[in-house]
Short mmCIF file of C-alpha atoms and ligand atoms in Angstrom, two decimals:
data_model
loop_
_atom_site.label_atom_id
_atom_site.label_comp_id
_atom_site.label_asym_id
_atom_site.label_seq_id
_atom_site.Cartn_x
_atom_site.Cartn_y
_atom_site.Cartn_z
CA VAL A 1 67.16 -20.10 43.15
CA LYS A 2 63.53 -19.35 43.93
CA VAL A 3 63.01 -16.01 45.70
CA VAL A 4 59.82 -15.24 47.63
CA ALA A 5 58.76 -12.30 49.77
CA THR A 6 55.93 -13.57 51.99
CA ALA A 7 55.63 -16.18 54.72
CA ARG A 8 52.63 -17.68 52.91
CA GLU A 9 54.77 -18.35 49.82
CA VAL A 10 57.54 -19.86 51.95
CA ARG A 11 55.08 -22.35 53.44
CA ALA A 12 53.61 -23.19 50.03
CA GLU A 13 57.08 -23.76 48.52
CA LEU A 14 58.39 -25.86 51.42
CA ALA A 15 55.87 -28.62 50.77
CA ALA A 16 57.56 -29.42 47.44
CA PHE A 17 60.98 -30.10 48.96
CA LYS A 18 62.49 -33.03 50.81
CA ARG A 19 63.84 -32.68 54.33
CA PRO A 20 66.01 -32.22 56.31
CA GLN A 21 65.85 -28.50 55.82
CA GLY A 22 68.76 -26.24 56.77
CA LEU A 23 68.03 -22.52 57.21
CA VAL A 24 70.70 -19.83 56.93
CA PRO A 25 69.33 -16.49 58.22
CA THR A 26 71.29 -13.48 56.91
CA MET A 27 71.10 -9.73 56.63
CA GLY A 28 72.60 -9.89 53.12
CA ALA A 29 76.00 -8.31 52.32
CA LEU A 30 77.23 -11.87 51.94
CA HIS A 31 80.92 -12.68 52.40
CA ALA A 32 82.96 -15.87 52.74
CA GLY A 33 81.67 -16.32 56.31
CA HIS A 34 78.11 -16.61 54.98
CA VAL A 35 79.36 -18.92 52.23
CA ALA A 36 80.71 -21.22 54.96
CA LEU A 37 77.22 -21.28 56.54
CA LEU A 38 75.57 -22.04 53.17
CA ARG A 39 78.08 -24.81 52.42
CA ALA A 40 77.61 -26.40 55.84
CA ALA A 41 73.85 -26.41 55.22
CA ARG A 42 74.29 -27.73 51.66
CA THR A 43 76.49 -30.58 52.93
CA ASP A 44 74.12 -31.56 55.75
CA CYS A 45 70.66 -31.02 54.30
CA GLU A 46 68.42 -31.98 51.39
CA LEU A 47 66.82 -28.57 51.32
CA VAL A 48 68.73 -25.33 51.87
CA THR A 49 66.72 -22.21 52.66
CA ALA A 50 68.02 -18.74 53.43
CA SER A 51 66.67 -15.36 54.36
CA ILE A 52 67.86 -11.86 53.54
CA PHE A 53 66.41 -9.36 55.97
CA VAL A 54 68.15 -6.34 57.47
CA ASN A 55 66.31 -6.46 60.75
CA PRO A 56 65.68 -2.91 62.00
CA ALA A 57 64.74 -4.18 65.48
CA GLN A 58 68.31 -5.24 66.23
CA PHE A 59 69.85 -1.83 65.48
CA GLY A 60 69.95 0.87 68.16
CA PRO A 61 69.08 4.53 67.50
CA GLY A 62 72.64 5.72 66.77
CA GLU A 63 73.71 2.57 64.93
CA ASP A 64 74.42 1.78 61.29
CA LEU A 65 71.01 0.57 60.02
CA ALA A 66 70.86 3.29 57.35
CA THR A 67 74.38 2.54 56.09
CA TYR A 68 74.34 -1.25 56.53
CA PRO A 69 75.88 -2.58 53.30
CA GLY A 70 73.95 -4.73 50.86
CA ASP A 71 73.74 -5.62 47.19
CA ARG A 72 70.73 -7.79 46.44
CA GLU A 73 71.98 -8.94 43.04
CA HIS A 74 75.34 -10.03 44.46
CA ASP A 75 73.66 -11.78 47.40
CA LEU A 76 71.28 -13.74 45.14
CA ASP A 77 74.19 -14.67 42.83
CA VAL A 78 76.08 -16.09 45.82
CA MET A 79 73.01 -18.02 47.00
CA GLU A 80 72.39 -19.38 43.50
CA ARG A 81 76.03 -20.46 43.17
CA GLU A 82 75.98 -22.15 46.59
CA GLY A 83 72.90 -24.17 45.67
CA VAL A 84 70.33 -22.51 47.92
CA ASP A 85 66.86 -23.83 47.03
CA LEU A 86 64.65 -21.10 48.46
CA VAL A 87 65.36 -17.51 49.50
CA PHE A 88 63.01 -15.46 51.64
CA ALA A 89 63.58 -11.72 51.12
CA PRO A 90 60.70 -10.06 52.95
CA ALA A 91 59.82 -6.39 53.21
CA THR A 92 59.99 -5.01 56.75
CA SER A 93 56.18 -4.96 56.83
CA GLU A 94 56.07 -8.73 56.22
CA ILE A 95 58.10 -9.39 59.39
CA TYR A 96 56.69 -6.48 61.40
CA PRO A 97 53.16 -5.86 60.08
CA GLU A 98 50.96 -3.11 61.42
CA HIS A 99 50.00 -3.73 65.07
CA PHE A 100 52.97 -6.08 65.57
CA ASP A 101 53.28 -6.29 69.36
CA THR A 102 55.28 -9.34 70.38
CA THR A 103 58.92 -9.52 71.40
CA VAL A 104 61.12 -12.41 72.39
CA SER A 105 63.68 -11.61 75.02
CA VAL A 106 66.25 -13.98 76.42
CA GLY A 107 67.29 -13.13 79.99
CA ARG A 108 70.74 -13.39 81.54
CA LEU A 109 72.64 -14.31 78.38
CA SER A 110 71.35 -11.22 76.59
CA ARG A 111 72.33 -8.74 79.20
CA ARG A 112 76.14 -8.81 79.21
CA LEU A 113 78.73 -7.73 76.62
CA GLU A 114 76.89 -6.97 73.35
CA GLY A 115 73.64 -6.66 75.30
CA GLU A 116 75.15 -4.07 77.61
CA SER A 117 76.70 -2.05 74.77
CA ARG A 118 73.70 -2.41 72.47
CA PRO A 119 70.52 -2.32 74.58
CA GLY A 120 67.63 -4.09 72.85
CA HIS A 121 69.91 -5.71 70.27
CA PHE A 122 69.33 -9.30 71.29
CA GLN A 123 65.62 -8.77 71.75
CA GLY A 124 65.59 -7.67 68.10
CA VAL A 125 67.67 -10.67 67.04
CA ALA A 126 65.62 -13.16 69.07
CA THR A 127 62.30 -11.81 67.82
CA ALA A 128 63.34 -11.94 64.15
CA VAL A 129 65.05 -15.34 64.40
CA CYS A 130 62.07 -16.76 66.31
CA LYS A 131 59.79 -15.58 63.53
CA LEU A 132 62.05 -17.05 60.84
CA LEU A 133 62.18 -20.39 62.67
CA ALA A 134 58.38 -20.32 62.97
CA ILE A 135 57.94 -19.61 59.25
CA PHE A 136 60.50 -22.14 57.97
CA ARG A 137 60.33 -24.84 60.67
CA PRO A 138 63.89 -25.91 59.69
CA ASP A 139 65.54 -29.06 61.02
CA ARG A 140 68.78 -27.11 61.38
CA ALA A 141 69.67 -23.43 61.47
CA TYR A 142 73.21 -22.18 60.87
CA PHE A 143 74.98 -19.31 62.66
CA GLY A 144 78.59 -18.10 62.67
CA GLU A 145 80.81 -18.43 65.72
CA LYS A 146 82.00 -14.86 65.14
CA ASP A 147 78.78 -13.75 66.82
CA ALA A 148 79.39 -16.03 69.80
CA GLN A 149 76.85 -14.39 72.08
CA GLN A 150 74.17 -14.38 69.35
CA LEU A 151 74.77 -18.10 68.91
CA LEU A 152 74.19 -18.69 72.64
CA VAL A 153 71.13 -16.43 72.78
CA VAL A 154 69.54 -18.13 69.75
CA GLY A 155 70.34 -21.56 71.17
CA ARG A 156 68.76 -20.65 74.53
CA MET A 157 65.61 -19.29 72.84
CA ASN A 158 65.30 -22.32 70.57
CA ALA A 159 65.58 -24.69 73.54
CA ASP A 160 63.39 -22.66 75.90
CA LEU A 161 60.57 -22.21 73.40
CA GLY A 162 60.79 -25.76 72.06
CA LEU A 163 61.29 -24.57 68.49
CA GLY A 164 62.92 -27.88 67.64
CA ALA A 165 65.71 -26.75 65.31
CA GLU A 166 69.25 -27.94 65.76
CA ILE A 167 71.35 -24.78 66.06
CA VAL A 168 74.59 -25.39 64.17
CA ALA A 169 77.70 -23.31 64.93
CA VAL A 170 80.03 -22.67 61.99
CA PRO A 171 83.65 -21.57 62.64
CA THR A 172 84.63 -17.96 61.98
CA VAL A 173 86.18 -17.33 58.57
CA ARG A 174 89.21 -15.02 58.66
CA GLU A 175 91.26 -13.04 56.17
CA PRO A 176 94.81 -14.45 55.75
CA ASP A 177 96.09 -11.89 58.30
CA GLY A 178 93.49 -12.94 60.89
CA LEU A 179 90.75 -10.31 60.54
CA ALA A 180 87.38 -11.98 61.09
CA LEU A 181 85.08 -11.55 58.10
CA SER A 182 82.20 -9.17 58.76
CA SER A 183 79.88 -7.23 56.50
CA ARG A 184 81.01 -4.17 58.47
CA ASN A 185 84.63 -4.55 57.25
CA ALA A 186 83.38 -3.00 53.99
CA GLY A 187 83.14 0.36 55.78
CA LEU A 188 86.85 0.46 56.80
CA THR A 189 89.35 2.81 55.15
CA GLY A 190 92.84 1.43 54.37
CA GLU A 191 94.23 2.80 57.60
CA GLU A 192 91.27 1.49 59.63
CA ARG A 193 91.66 -1.92 58.03
CA VAL A 194 95.18 -2.09 59.54
CA ALA A 195 93.92 -0.95 62.96
CA ALA A 196 91.06 -3.48 62.81
CA LEU A 197 93.64 -6.24 63.08
CA GLY A 198 94.01 -5.13 66.69
CA LEU A 199 91.01 -7.24 67.68
CA HIS A 200 92.61 -10.39 66.33
CA ALA A 201 96.01 -9.39 67.74
CA GLY A 202 94.49 -8.89 71.20
CA LEU A 203 92.81 -12.29 71.11
CA ALA A 204 95.97 -13.96 69.77
CA ARG A 205 97.94 -12.45 72.64
CA ALA A 206 95.50 -13.84 75.19
CA VAL A 207 95.63 -17.28 73.54
CA LYS A 208 99.44 -17.21 73.66
CA LEU A 209 99.57 -16.13 77.31
CA ARG A 210 97.04 -18.79 78.23
CA ARG A 211 99.10 -21.44 76.42
CA GLU A 212 102.14 -20.33 78.37
CA GLY A 213 100.20 -21.04 81.56
CA GLU A 214 98.74 -17.65 82.53
CA GLY A 215 95.73 -18.40 84.70
CA ASP A 216 94.69 -14.95 85.90
CA ALA A 217 91.83 -13.86 83.68
CA GLU A 218 92.42 -10.21 84.59
CA VAL A 219 95.97 -10.42 83.21
CA LEU A 220 94.55 -11.78 79.96
CA ARG A 221 91.93 -9.02 79.81
CA GLU A 222 94.57 -6.35 80.43
CA ALA A 223 96.82 -7.82 77.74
CA MET A 224 93.97 -7.74 75.20
CA ARG A 225 93.04 -4.20 76.17
CA ALA A 226 96.66 -3.05 75.79
CA GLU A 227 97.23 -4.78 72.45
CA MET A 228 94.00 -3.44 70.95
CA GLY A 229 94.65 0.07 72.25
CA GLU A 230 98.23 0.14 70.92
CA ARG A 231 96.95 -0.74 67.47
CA GLY A 232 94.35 2.00 67.38
CA VAL A 233 91.17 0.17 68.42
CA ARG A 234 88.91 2.10 70.79
CA VAL A 235 88.08 -0.75 73.16
CA ASP A 236 84.41 -1.28 74.01
CA TYR A 237 84.90 -4.42 76.10
CA VAL A 238 87.27 -7.31 76.66
CA SER A 239 86.05 -10.46 78.33
CA VAL A 240 87.32 -13.82 79.49
CA ALA A 241 84.18 -15.79 80.10
CA ASP A 242 82.62 -19.19 80.52
CA PRO A 243 81.77 -20.25 76.94
CA LYS A 244 78.31 -21.54 77.92
CA THR A 245 77.07 -18.89 80.37
CA LEU A 246 79.31 -15.93 79.41
CA ASP A 247 79.87 -15.35 83.11
CA GLU A 248 83.14 -13.49 83.55
CA LEU A 249 85.94 -15.72 84.88
CA SER A 250 88.53 -14.67 87.42
CA GLU A 251 90.92 -17.57 87.63
CA LEU A 252 91.57 -20.18 84.96
CA THR A 253 92.88 -22.97 87.13
CA ASP A 254 92.55 -25.99 84.86
CA ILE A 255 94.63 -25.55 81.71
CA SER A 256 92.11 -27.60 79.72
CA GLY A 257 89.13 -25.80 81.28
CA PRO A 258 87.00 -24.03 78.71
CA ALA A 259 87.17 -20.26 78.44
CA LEU A 260 86.25 -17.84 75.71
CA ALA A 261 87.94 -14.50 75.06
CA LEU A 262 85.58 -11.93 73.53
CA VAL A 263 86.37 -8.42 72.37
CA ALA A 264 84.56 -5.45 70.87
CA GLY A 265 85.90 -2.13 69.74
CA PHE A 266 85.56 0.80 67.39
CA VAL A 267 87.84 1.54 64.49
CA GLY A 268 86.77 4.94 63.30
CA LYS A 269 82.99 4.76 63.20
CA THR A 270 82.89 1.01 62.63
CA ARG A 271 82.17 -1.28 65.58
CA LEU A 272 83.72 -4.73 65.30
CA ILE A 273 83.60 -7.85 67.48
CA ASP A 274 85.60 -11.07 67.57
CA ASN A 275 86.28 -13.99 69.90
CA MET A 276 88.56 -17.00 70.34
CA ALA A 277 88.56 -20.07 72.53
CA LEU A 278 91.32 -19.99 75.13
O1 LIG B 301 73.79 -12.50 62.25
C1 LIG B 301 72.97 -11.91 61.54
O2 LIG B 301 73.19 -11.64 60.35
C2 LIG B 301 71.64 -11.49 62.15
O3 LIG B 301 71.81 -11.13 63.48
C3 LIG B 301 70.53 -12.55 62.00
C4 LIG B 301 70.90 -13.84 62.70
C5 LIG B 301 70.30 -12.81 60.52
C6 LIG B 301 69.22 -12.05 62.62
O4 LIG B 301 68.76 -10.89 62.01
#
């Protein structure tokens, strides 16, 4: 796998490859969820590109930027094994050079849920992803469904700014017991790992209630809150929302009507999120 550190080198390298190009943006600390993104890109595209950049702009002041996990050698091994053609691993100053003064902010979609709990987070994500899309000009870009709101925000930005990539959603990869894979799972102690299952258990409970015909979204939210709390998750939010707008739903009248359950919570110091279609 060829590894480059500047946008200029990315552009020079791209000319040598065939298209379509599939880009997989990452912050490193690769796990099986990232592998699913890389494989989807490898299956669909002639050229697979990826980035490794822990984007400081998407971390708030009290968040885990300093302790965000990462092992460059491991990440490059995974990318090599998965047949990535070109990896962009820029320094922070390559993405945010001196005098950098532009931000991309998506409106409504960015403000709820993660946006409310993590002010500025999606502006950081949108700015970095916009820059990556501008550097790579990929035909497709791959994102995990685990970050459901990020997927919507990136899709909105891509459409609104006419960036021309197809944004591809790849299903969440889970541990056998249901825990959604996340780089942040690495920070859990044994006991916290057990409690972390509360997010999945809460979502599973909402899915079950919905299947049994429960149509009151507040009942579903309460059930998720209770299940997570009982298992030792400090709930940040629970949501039953429209999967396209993320507007909170009150009544789910049509059993086949689309709805998305989203949850966030702390286990110890680690903040985790997950979601499931209802
Ligand atoms: O999902 C992530 O890892 C990051 O938010 C992304 C999309 C690479 C942007 O920094």
